[in-house]
PDB file of N, CA and C in Angstrom:
ATOM      1  N   MET C1195      89.651  61.525 -82.733  1.00 71.00           N
ATOM      2  CA  MET C1195      88.802  62.705 -82.662  1.00 71.00           C
ATOM      3  C   MET C1195      89.090  63.467 -81.370  1.00 71.00           C
ATOM      4  N   LYS C1196      88.903  64.756 -81.431  1.00 83.00           N
ATOM      5  CA  LYS C1196      89.128  65.613 -80.269  1.00 83.00           C
ATOM      6  C   LYS C1196      87.844  66.336 -79.905  1.00 83.00           C
ATOM      7  N   THR C1197      87.719  66.649 -78.619  1.00 87.00           N
ATOM      8  CA  THR C1197      86.636  67.540 -78.209  1.00 87.00           C
ATOM      9  C   THR C1197      87.059  68.961 -78.579  1.00 87.00           C
ATOM     10  N   ARG C1198      86.112  69.885 -78.537  1.00 90.00           N
ATOM     11  CA  ARG C1198      86.429  71.286 -78.844  1.00 90.00           C
ATOM     12  C   ARG C1198      87.476  71.808 -77.856  1.00 90.00           C
ATOM     13  N   PHE C1199      87.331  71.439 -76.588  1.00 92.00           N
ATOM     14  CA  PHE C1199      88.297  71.842 -75.567  1.00 92.00           C
ATOM     15  C   PHE C1199      89.687  71.311 -75.903  1.00 92.00           C
ATOM     16  N   GLU C1200      89.779  70.044 -76.284  1.00 92.00           N
ATOM     17  CA  GLU C1200      91.073  69.455 -76.640  1.00 92.00           C
ATOM     18  C   GLU C1200      91.687  70.145 -77.859  1.00 92.00           C
ATOM     19  N   TYR C1201      90.836  70.563 -78.792  1.00 92.00           N
ATOM     20  CA  TYR C1201      91.311  71.300 -79.964  1.00 92.00           C
ATOM     21  C   TYR C1201      92.038  72.574 -79.517  1.00 92.00           C
ATOM     22  N   TYR C1202      91.419  73.328 -78.619  1.00 94.00           N
ATOM     23  CA  TYR C1202      92.048  74.554 -78.142  1.00 94.00           C
ATOM     24  C   TYR C1202      93.291  74.263 -77.301  1.00 94.00           C
ATOM     25  N   GLN C1203      93.277  73.178 -76.557  1.00 95.00           N
ATOM     26  CA  GLN C1203      94.461  72.821 -75.777  1.00 95.00           C
ATOM     27  C   GLN C1203      95.631  72.452 -76.690  1.00 95.00           C
ATOM     28  N   SER C1204      95.346  71.826 -77.811  1.00 95.00           N
ATOM     29  CA  SER C1204      96.426  71.492 -78.739  1.00 95.00           C
ATOM     30  C   SER C1204      97.037  72.769 -79.326  1.00 95.00           C
ATOM     31  N   ILE C1205      96.200  73.782 -79.572  1.00 96.00           N
ATOM     32  CA  ILE C1205      96.725  75.072 -80.027  1.00 96.00           C
ATOM     33  C   ILE C1205      97.588  75.699 -78.936  1.00 96.00           C
ATOM     34  N   ARG C1206      97.132  75.597 -77.703  1.00 97.00           N
ATOM     35  CA  ARG C1206      97.890  76.166 -76.577  1.00 97.00           C
ATOM     36  C   ARG C1206      99.283  75.556 -76.483  1.00 97.00           C
ATOM     37  N   HIS C1207      99.378  74.255 -76.730  1.00 97.00           N
ATOM     38  CA  HIS C1207     100.675  73.580 -76.620  1.00 97.00           C
ATOM     39  C   HIS C1207     101.562  73.783 -77.845  1.00 97.00           C
ATOM     40  N   THR C1208     100.966  73.856 -79.024  1.00 97.00           N
ATOM     41  CA  THR C1208     101.768  73.936 -80.251  1.00 97.00           C
ATOM     42  C   THR C1208     101.993  75.365 -80.730  1.00 97.00           C
ATOM     43  N   GLN C1209     101.041  76.270 -80.422  1.00 97.00           N
ATOM     44  CA  GLN C1209     101.144  77.658 -80.876  1.00 97.00           C
ATOM     45  C   GLN C1209     100.720  78.614 -79.767  1.00 97.00           C
ATOM     46  N   PRO C1210     101.492  78.688 -78.700  1.00 96.00           N
ATOM     47  CA  PRO C1210     101.077  79.530 -77.563  1.00 96.00           C
ATOM     48  C   PRO C1210     100.875  80.996 -77.926  1.00 96.00           C
ATOM     49  N   ASP C1211     101.649  81.511 -78.872  1.00 97.00           N
ATOM     50  CA  ASP C1211     101.477  82.915 -79.270  1.00 97.00           C
ATOM     51  C   ASP C1211     100.096  83.154 -79.870  1.00 97.00           C
ATOM     52  N   LEU C1212      99.612  82.203 -80.628  1.00 96.00           N
ATOM     53  CA  LEU C1212      98.268  82.305 -81.211  1.00 96.00           C
ATOM     54  C   LEU C1212      97.199  82.108 -80.140  1.00 96.00           C
ATOM     55  N   PHE C1213      97.393  81.134 -79.280  1.00 96.00           N
ATOM     56  CA  PHE C1213      96.398  80.805 -78.261  1.00 96.00           C
ATOM     57  C   PHE C1213      96.083  81.994 -77.359  1.00 96.00           C
ATOM     58  N   TYR C1214      97.097  82.760 -77.005  1.00 97.00           N
ATOM     59  CA  TYR C1214      96.893  83.855 -76.054  1.00 97.00           C
ATOM     60  C   TYR C1214      96.531  85.188 -76.703  1.00 97.00           C
ATOM     61  N   THR C1215      96.203  85.183 -77.984  1.00 97.00           N
ATOM     62  CA  THR C1215      95.746  86.426 -78.615  1.00 97.00           C
ATOM     63  C   THR C1215      94.329  86.736 -78.154  1.00 97.00           C
ATOM     64  N   PRO C1216      93.983  88.004 -78.027  1.00 97.00           N
ATOM     65  CA  PRO C1216      92.621  88.361 -77.610  1.00 97.00           C
ATOM     66  C   PRO C1216      91.546  87.774 -78.544  1.00 97.00           C
ATOM     67  N   LYS C1217      91.833  87.734 -79.831  1.00 97.00           N
ATOM     68  CA  LYS C1217      90.858  87.222 -80.789  1.00 97.00           C
ATOM     69  C   LYS C1217      90.541  85.743 -80.516  1.00 97.00           C
ATOM     70  N   LEU C1218      91.564  84.916 -80.336  1.00 96.00           N
ATOM     71  CA  LEU C1218      91.337  83.497 -80.094  1.00 96.00           C
ATOM     72  C   LEU C1218      90.698  83.271 -78.732  1.00 96.00           C
ATOM     73  N   GLN C1219      91.124  84.023 -77.723  1.00 96.00           N
ATOM     74  CA  GLN C1219      90.527  83.886 -76.396  1.00 96.00           C
ATOM     75  C   GLN C1219      89.039  84.237 -76.427  1.00 96.00           C
ATOM     76  N   HIS C1220      88.689  85.288 -77.150  1.00 96.00           N
ATOM     77  CA  HIS C1220      87.289  85.681 -77.287  1.00 96.00           C
ATOM     78  C   HIS C1220      86.497  84.589 -78.016  1.00 96.00           C
ATOM     79  N   GLN C1221      87.056  84.081 -79.105  1.00 95.00           N
ATOM     80  CA  GLN C1221      86.388  83.028 -79.879  1.00 95.00           C
ATOM     81  C   GLN C1221      86.162  81.788 -79.021  1.00 95.00           C
ATOM     82  N   MET C1222      87.170  81.391 -78.270  1.00 95.00           N
ATOM     83  CA  MET C1222      87.052  80.209 -77.420  1.00 95.00           C
ATOM     84  C   MET C1222      85.971  80.418 -76.356  1.00 95.00           C
ATOM     85  N   ARG C1223      85.968  81.587 -75.744  1.00 95.00           N
ATOM     86  CA  ARG C1223      84.968  81.878 -74.695  1.00 95.00           C
ATOM     87  C   ARG C1223      83.560  81.904 -75.270  1.00 95.00           C
ATOM     88  N   GLN C1224      83.388  82.475 -76.460  1.00 94.00           N
ATOM     89  CA  GLN C1224      82.069  82.518 -77.096  1.00 94.00           C
ATOM     90  C   GLN C1224      81.578  81.102 -77.391  1.00 94.00           C
ATOM     91  N   GLU C1225      82.453  80.257 -77.902  1.00 92.00           N
ATOM     92  CA  GLU C1225      82.067  78.872 -78.187  1.00 92.00           C
ATOM     93  C   GLU C1225      81.710  78.138 -76.902  1.00 92.00           C
ATOM     94  N   GLN C1226      82.470  78.395 -75.853  1.00 92.00           N
ATOM     95  CA  GLN C1226      82.182  77.754 -74.573  1.00 92.00           C
ATOM     96  C   GLN C1226      80.818  78.184 -74.046  1.00 92.00           C
ATOM     97  N   LYS C1227      80.487  79.465 -74.167  1.00 93.00           N
ATOM     98  CA  LYS C1227      79.176  79.959 -73.722  1.00 93.00           C
ATOM     99  C   LYS C1227      78.053  79.310 -74.524  1.00 93.00           C
ATOM    100  N   LEU C1228      78.220  79.262 -75.844  1.00 91.00           N
ATOM    101  CA  LEU C1228      77.176  78.708 -76.705  1.00 91.00           C
ATOM    102  C   LEU C1228      76.989  77.203 -76.513  1.00 91.00           C
ATOM    103  N   MET C1229      78.091  76.485 -76.355  1.00 89.00           N
ATOM    104  CA  MET C1229      78.033  75.032 -76.289  1.00 89.00           C
ATOM    105  C   MET C1229      77.794  74.505 -74.880  1.00 89.00           C
ATOM    106  N   GLY C1230      78.119  75.291 -73.874  1.00 89.00           N
ATOM    107  CA  GLY C1230      77.964  74.825 -72.493  1.00 89.00           C
ATOM    108  C   GLY C1230      78.842  73.611 -72.229  1.00 89.00           C
ATOM    109  N   LYS C1231      78.278  72.613 -71.569  1.00 89.00           N
ATOM    110  CA  LYS C1231      79.019  71.401 -71.212  1.00 89.00           C
ATOM    111  C   LYS C1231      79.532  70.664 -72.445  1.00 89.00           C
ATOM    112  N   ALA C1232      78.832  70.784 -73.552  1.00 88.00           N
ATOM    113  CA  ALA C1232      79.232  70.089 -74.781  1.00 88.00           C
ATOM    114  C   ALA C1232      80.610  70.557 -75.263  1.00 88.00           C
ATOM    115  N   PHE C1233      81.017  71.757 -74.896  1.00 89.00           N
ATOM    116  CA  PHE C1233      82.341  72.263 -75.268  1.00 89.00           C
ATOM    117  C   PHE C1233      83.429  71.304 -74.794  1.00 89.00           C
ATOM    118  N   PHE C1234      83.228  70.703 -73.631  1.00 91.00           N
ATOM    119  CA  PHE C1234      84.202  69.787 -73.049  1.00 91.00           C
ATOM    120  C   PHE C1234      83.942  68.331 -73.429  1.00 91.00           C
ATOM    121  N   ASP C1235      82.724  68.008 -73.864  1.00 88.00           N
ATOM    122  CA  ASP C1235      82.342  66.613 -74.098  1.00 88.00           C
ATOM    123  C   ASP C1235      82.141  66.237 -75.560  1.00 88.00           C
ATOM    124  N   GLN C1236      81.709  67.181 -76.361  1.00 74.00           N
ATOM    125  CA  GLN C1236      81.334  66.873 -77.739  1.00 74.00           C
ATOM    126  C   GLN C1236      82.570  66.717 -78.621  1.00 74.00           C
ATOM    127  N   TYR C1237      82.569  65.651 -79.403  1.00 68.00           N
ATOM    128  CA  TYR C1237      83.698  65.408 -80.294  1.00 68.00           C
ATOM    129  C   TYR C1237      83.495  66.115 -81.616  1.00 68.00           C
ATOM    130  N   GLU C1238      84.596  66.628 -82.162  1.00 64.00           N
ATOM    131  CA  GLU C1238      84.563  67.271 -83.472  1.00 64.00           C
ATOM    132  C   GLU C1238      84.352  66.189 -84.522  1.00 64.00           C
ATOM    133  N   MET C1239      83.616  66.538 -85.543  1.00 59.00           N
ATOM    134  CA  MET C1239      83.385  65.575 -86.615  1.00 59.00           C
ATOM    135  C   MET C1239      84.047  66.098 -87.879  1.00 59.00           C
ATOM    136  N   SER C1240      84.698  65.235 -88.585  1.00 56.00           N
ATOM    137  CA  SER C1240      85.292  65.604 -89.860  1.00 56.00           C
ATOM    138  C   SER C1240      84.237  65.464 -90.931  1.00 56.00           C
ATOM    139  N   PHE C1241      84.071  66.488 -91.715  1.00 54.00           N
ATOM    140  CA  PHE C1241      83.101  66.451 -92.789  1.00 54.00           C
ATOM    141  C   PHE C1241      83.824  66.295 -94.108  1.00 54.00           C
ATOM    142  N   LEU C1242      83.310  65.426 -94.925  1.00 53.00           N
ATOM    143  CA  LEU C1242      83.904  65.209 -96.238  1.00 53.00           C
ATOM    144  C   LEU C1242      83.239  66.115 -97.243  1.00 53.00           C
ATOM    145  N   GLU C1243      84.034  66.663 -98.126  1.00 52.00           N
ATOM    146  CA  GLU C1243      83.484  67.505 -99.174  1.00 52.00           C
ATOM    147  C   GLU C1243      82.919  66.595-100.256  1.00 52.00           C
ATOM    148  N   VAL C1244      81.684  66.833-100.606  1.00 51.00           N
ATOM    149  CA  VAL C1244      81.030  66.006-101.619  1.00 51.00           C
ATOM    150  C   VAL C1244      81.105  66.748-102.947  1.00 51.00           C
ATOM    151  N   THR C1245      81.597  66.057-103.953  1.00 54.00           N
ATOM    152  CA  THR C1245      81.660  66.656-105.279  1.00 54.00           C
ATOM    153  C   THR C1245      80.669  65.941-106.188  1.00 54.00           C
ATOM    154  N   LYS C1246      80.100  66.696-107.112  1.00 50.00           N
ATOM    155  CA  LYS C1246      79.120  66.108-108.028  1.00 50.00           C
ATOM    156  C   LYS C1246      79.746  65.804-109.342  1.00 50.00           C
TER     157      LYS C1246
END
């Protein structure tokens, strides 16, 4: 599992052209503002799709 910060760092390393776009930078900053410290500490959770 990765933290939200690690998720963005993986994009920075694998897709630098995408990482440095204004849209992604804005999205990352907005998430950081909303999440605060959790942006760096909280782990992403994988959700399973439930079918009936």
